[in-house]
Coordinates of N, CA and C in Angstrom, one line a residue:
M1 N 7.0 70.4 -88.5 CA 7.3 71.8 -89.0 C 8.6 71.7 -89.8
V2 N 9.6 71.0 -89.4 CA 10.9 70.9 -90.1 C 10.7 70.3 -91.5
E3 N 9.8 69.3 -91.5 CA 9.6 68.6 -92.8 C 9.0 69.6 -93.8
M4 N 8.1 70.4 -93.4 CA 7.5 71.4 -94.3 C 8.6 72.3 -94.8
R5 N 9.5 72.7 -94.0 CA 10.5 73.6 -94.5 C 11.4 73.0 -95.5
R6 N 11.7 71.8 -95.3 CA 12.6 71.0 -96.2 C 11.9 70.9 -97.6
V7 N 10.7 70.5 -97.6 CA 10.0 70.3 -98.9 C 9.7 71.5 -99.7
W8 N 9.4 72.6 -99.0 CA 8.9 73.8 -99.7 C 10.0 74.8 -100.1
C9 N 11.2 74.5 -99.7 CA 12.3 75.5 -100.1 C 13.3 75.0 -101.1
G10 N 12.8 74.2 -102.0 CA 13.7 73.9 -103.1 C 14.1 72.5 -103.3
E11 N 13.9 71.6 -102.4 CA 14.5 70.3 -102.6 C 13.9 69.5 -103.8
N12 N 12.6 69.7 -104.0 CA 12.0 68.9 -105.1 C 11.7 69.8 -106.3
G13 N 12.3 71.0 -106.3 CA 12.1 71.9 -107.5 C 10.7 72.5 -107.5
T14 N 10.0 72.5 -106.4 CA 8.6 73.0 -106.3 C 8.6 74.5 -106.6
G15 N 7.8 74.9 -107.5 CA 7.6 76.3 -107.8 C 6.8 77.0 -106.7
V16 N 7.0 78.3 -106.5 CA 6.4 79.0 -105.4 C 4.9 79.5 -105.8
N17 N 4.5 79.3 -107.0 CA 3.1 79.7 -107.4 C 2.3 78.5 -107.8
D18 N 2.6 77.3 -107.4 CA 1.8 76.2 -107.9 C 0.7 75.8 -106.9
E19 N -0.1 74.9 -107.3 CA -1.3 74.5 -106.5 C -0.9 73.7 -105.3
A20 N 0.2 73.0 -105.4 CA 0.7 72.2 -104.2 C 1.1 73.2 -103.1
L21 N 1.7 74.3 -103.4 CA 2.1 75.3 -102.4 C 0.8 75.8 -101.7
R22 N -0.2 76.2 -102.5 CA -1.5 76.7 -102.0 C -2.1 75.7 -101.0
N23 N -2.1 74.4 -101.4 CA -2.6 73.3 -100.6 C -1.9 73.2 -99.3
R24 N -0.5 73.3 -99.4 CA 0.3 73.2 -98.2 C 0.0 74.3 -97.2
V25 N -0.1 75.6 -97.7 CA -0.4 76.7 -96.9 C -1.8 76.5 -96.2
K26 N -2.8 76.0 -96.9 CA -4.1 75.7 -96.3 C -3.9 74.7 -95.2
E27 N -3.1 73.7 -95.4 CA -2.9 72.7 -94.4 C -2.2 73.3 -93.2
I28 N -1.2 74.2 -93.3 CA -0.6 74.8 -92.3 C -1.5 75.7 -91.5
L29 N -2.3 76.5 -92.2 CA -3.3 77.3 -91.6 C -4.4 76.6 -90.8
S30 N -4.7 75.4 -91.2 CA -5.7 74.6 -90.6 C -5.2 74.1 -89.2
N31 N -3.8 74.1 -89.0 CA -3.3 73.7 -87.7 C -2.7 74.8 -86.9
A32 N -3.0 76.1 -87.4 CA -2.4 77.2 -86.8 C -3.5 77.9 -85.8
E33 N -3.0 78.8 -85.0 CA -3.8 79.6 -84.1 C -3.4 81.0 -84.2
L34 N -4.3 81.9 -84.0 CA -4.0 83.4 -83.9 C -3.8 83.8 -82.5
V35 N -2.7 84.6 -82.2 CA -2.4 85.0 -80.9 C -2.1 86.5 -81.0
R36 N -2.7 87.3 -80.1 CA -2.4 88.7 -80.0 C -1.3 88.9 -79.0
K37 N -0.2 89.6 -79.5 CA 0.9 89.8 -78.6 C 1.5 91.1 -78.9
G38 N 1.5 92.1 -78.0 CA 2.1 93.4 -78.1 C 1.6 94.2 -79.3
G39 N 0.2 94.1 -79.5 CA -0.4 94.8 -80.6 C -0.3 94.2 -81.9
K40 N 0.3 93.0 -82.0 CA 0.4 92.2 -83.2 C -0.5 91.0 -83.2
I41 N -0.8 90.6 -84.4 CA -1.6 89.3 -84.5 C -0.7 88.3 -85.2
L42 N -0.3 87.3 -84.4 CA 0.7 86.3 -84.9 C 0.0 85.0 -85.3
I43 N 0.5 84.4 -86.3 CA 0.1 83.0 -86.7 C 1.1 82.1 -86.1
L44 N 0.6 81.2 -85.2 CA 1.5 80.2 -84.5 C 1.1 78.8 -84.9
V45 N 2.1 78.0 -85.1 CA 1.9 76.5 -85.3 C 2.8 75.8 -84.2
D46 N 2.2 75.1 -83.4 CA 3.0 74.4 -82.3 C 3.8 75.4 -81.5
G47 N 3.3 76.6 -81.3 CA 4.0 77.6 -80.5 C 5.0 78.4 -81.2
E48 N 5.3 78.1 -82.5 CA 6.2 78.8 -83.3 C 5.6 79.7 -84.2
K49 N 6.1 80.9 -84.3 CA 5.6 82.0 -85.2 C 6.0 81.6 -86.6
V50 N 4.9 81.6 -87.4 CA 5.1 81.3 -88.9 C 4.6 82.4 -89.7
G51 N 3.9 83.4 -89.1 CA 3.4 84.5 -89.9 C 2.7 85.6 -89.0
K52 N 2.2 86.6 -89.7 CA 1.4 87.6 -88.9 C 0.4 88.2 -89.8
L53 N -0.6 88.8 -89.2 CA -1.8 89.4 -89.9 C -1.8 90.9 -89.5
R54 N -2.4 91.7 -90.4 CA -2.6 93.1 -90.2 C -3.9 93.3 -89.4
F55 N -4.9 92.3 -89.6 CA -6.1 92.4 -88.8 C -6.6 91.0 -88.6
E56 N -7.5 90.8 -87.7 CA -8.0 89.4 -87.4 C -8.9 89.0 -88.5
A57 N -8.6 87.8 -89.0 CA -9.4 87.2 -90.1 C -9.4 85.7 -89.8
P58 N -10.5 85.0 -90.3 CA -10.6 83.6 -90.1 C -9.5 82.9 -90.9
L59 N -8.7 82.1 -90.2 CA -7.6 81.4 -90.9 C -8.1 80.5 -92.0
N60 N -9.3 79.9 -91.9 CA -9.7 79.0 -92.9 C -10.2 79.7 -94.2
E61 N -10.3 81.0 -94.1 CA -10.8 81.9 -95.2 C -9.6 82.6 -95.9
L62 N -8.4 82.5 -95.4 CA -7.3 83.2 -96.0 C -6.9 82.5 -97.3
E63 N -6.5 83.3 -98.3 CA -6.1 82.9 -99.6 C -4.7 83.3 -99.9
V64 N -4.0 82.5 -100.7 CA -2.6 82.8 -101.1 C -2.7 83.8 -102.3
E65 N -2.2 85.0 -102.1 CA -2.1 86.0 -103.2 C -0.9 85.8 -104.1
S66 N 0.2 85.7 -103.4 CA 1.5 85.5 -104.2 C 2.5 84.9 -103.2
A67 N 3.6 84.4 -103.9 CA 4.7 83.8 -103.1 C 6.0 83.9 -103.9
W68 N 7.0 84.1 -103.1 CA 8.3 84.3 -103.8 C 9.4 83.8 -102.8
K69 N 10.6 83.5 -103.4 CA 11.7 83.1 -102.6 C 12.3 84.4 -102.0
S70 N 12.6 84.4 -100.7 CA 13.4 85.4 -100.1 C 14.6 84.8 -99.5
P71 N 15.5 85.7 -99.0 CA 16.7 85.1 -98.4 C 16.5 84.2 -97.2
F72 N 15.2 84.3 -96.6 CA 14.9 83.6 -95.4 C 14.0 82.4 -95.6
G73 N 13.5 82.2 -96.9 CA 12.6 81.1 -97.2 C 11.6 81.6 -98.2
I74 N 10.4 80.9 -98.2 CA 9.4 81.4 -99.2 C 8.4 82.2 -98.4
K75 N 8.2 83.4 -98.9 CA 7.3 84.4 -98.3 C 6.0 84.3 -99.1
V76 N 4.9 84.1 -98.3 CA 3.6 84.0 -98.9 C 2.7 85.2 -98.4
E77 N 2.1 85.9 -99.4 CA 1.2 86.9 -99.0 C -0.2 86.3 -99.0
L78 N -0.9 86.7 -97.9 CA -2.3 86.2 -97.7 C -3.3 87.3 -97.8
S79 N -4.4 86.9 -98.3 CA -5.5 87.9 -98.5 C -6.8 87.3 -97.8
W80 N -7.7 88.2 -97.5 CA -9.0 87.9 -97.0 C -10.0 88.8 -97.6
R81 N -11.0 88.2 -98.4 CA -12.0 89.0 -99.1 C -11.4 90.0 -100.0
G82 N -10.3 89.7 -100.6 CA -9.7 90.6 -101.6 C -8.8 91.6 -101.0
K83 N -8.6 91.6 -99.7 CA -7.7 92.6 -99.0 C -6.5 91.9 -98.5
F84 N -5.3 92.6 -98.6 CA -4.1 92.0 -98.1 C -4.3 91.9 -96.6
A85 N -4.0 90.7 -96.1 CA -4.2 90.4 -94.7 C -2.9 90.2 -93.9
G86 N -1.9 89.7 -94.6 CA -0.6 89.4 -93.8 C 0.3 88.5 -94.6
T87 N 1.3 87.9 -93.9 CA 2.2 87.1 -94.6 C 2.5 85.8 -93.7
L88 N 3.0 84.9 -94.5 CA 3.4 83.6 -93.9 C 4.8 83.3 -94.4
L89 N 5.7 82.8 -93.6 CA 7.1 82.5 -94.1 C 7.4 81.0 -93.9
L90 N 7.7 80.4 -95.0 CA 8.1 79.0 -94.9 C 9.6 79.0 -95.0
R91 N 10.2 78.7 -93.9 CA 11.7 78.8 -93.8 C 12.4 77.6 -94.3
E92 N 13.7 77.9 -94.7 CA 14.5 76.8 -95.2 C 15.0 75.9 -94.1

């Protein structure tokens, strides 16, 4: 998890809208699990929260809609079947 953060938040000059970012998000989602907690649907990787969804959707079908740098890392908007589904945060 730490390696992902280091690579995707500026070290190699990687843009937030490139194909490599999309592939990395797919890789993260392939290792993630959905957990319902307190009325929320969380995306967890190795027990750590990396994102949340507005509704339950198959992780392998989520697509990257947009991504931008925020003060906390790279924020990725996810969609499912054309609808906004939630966000993923790649921290620095």
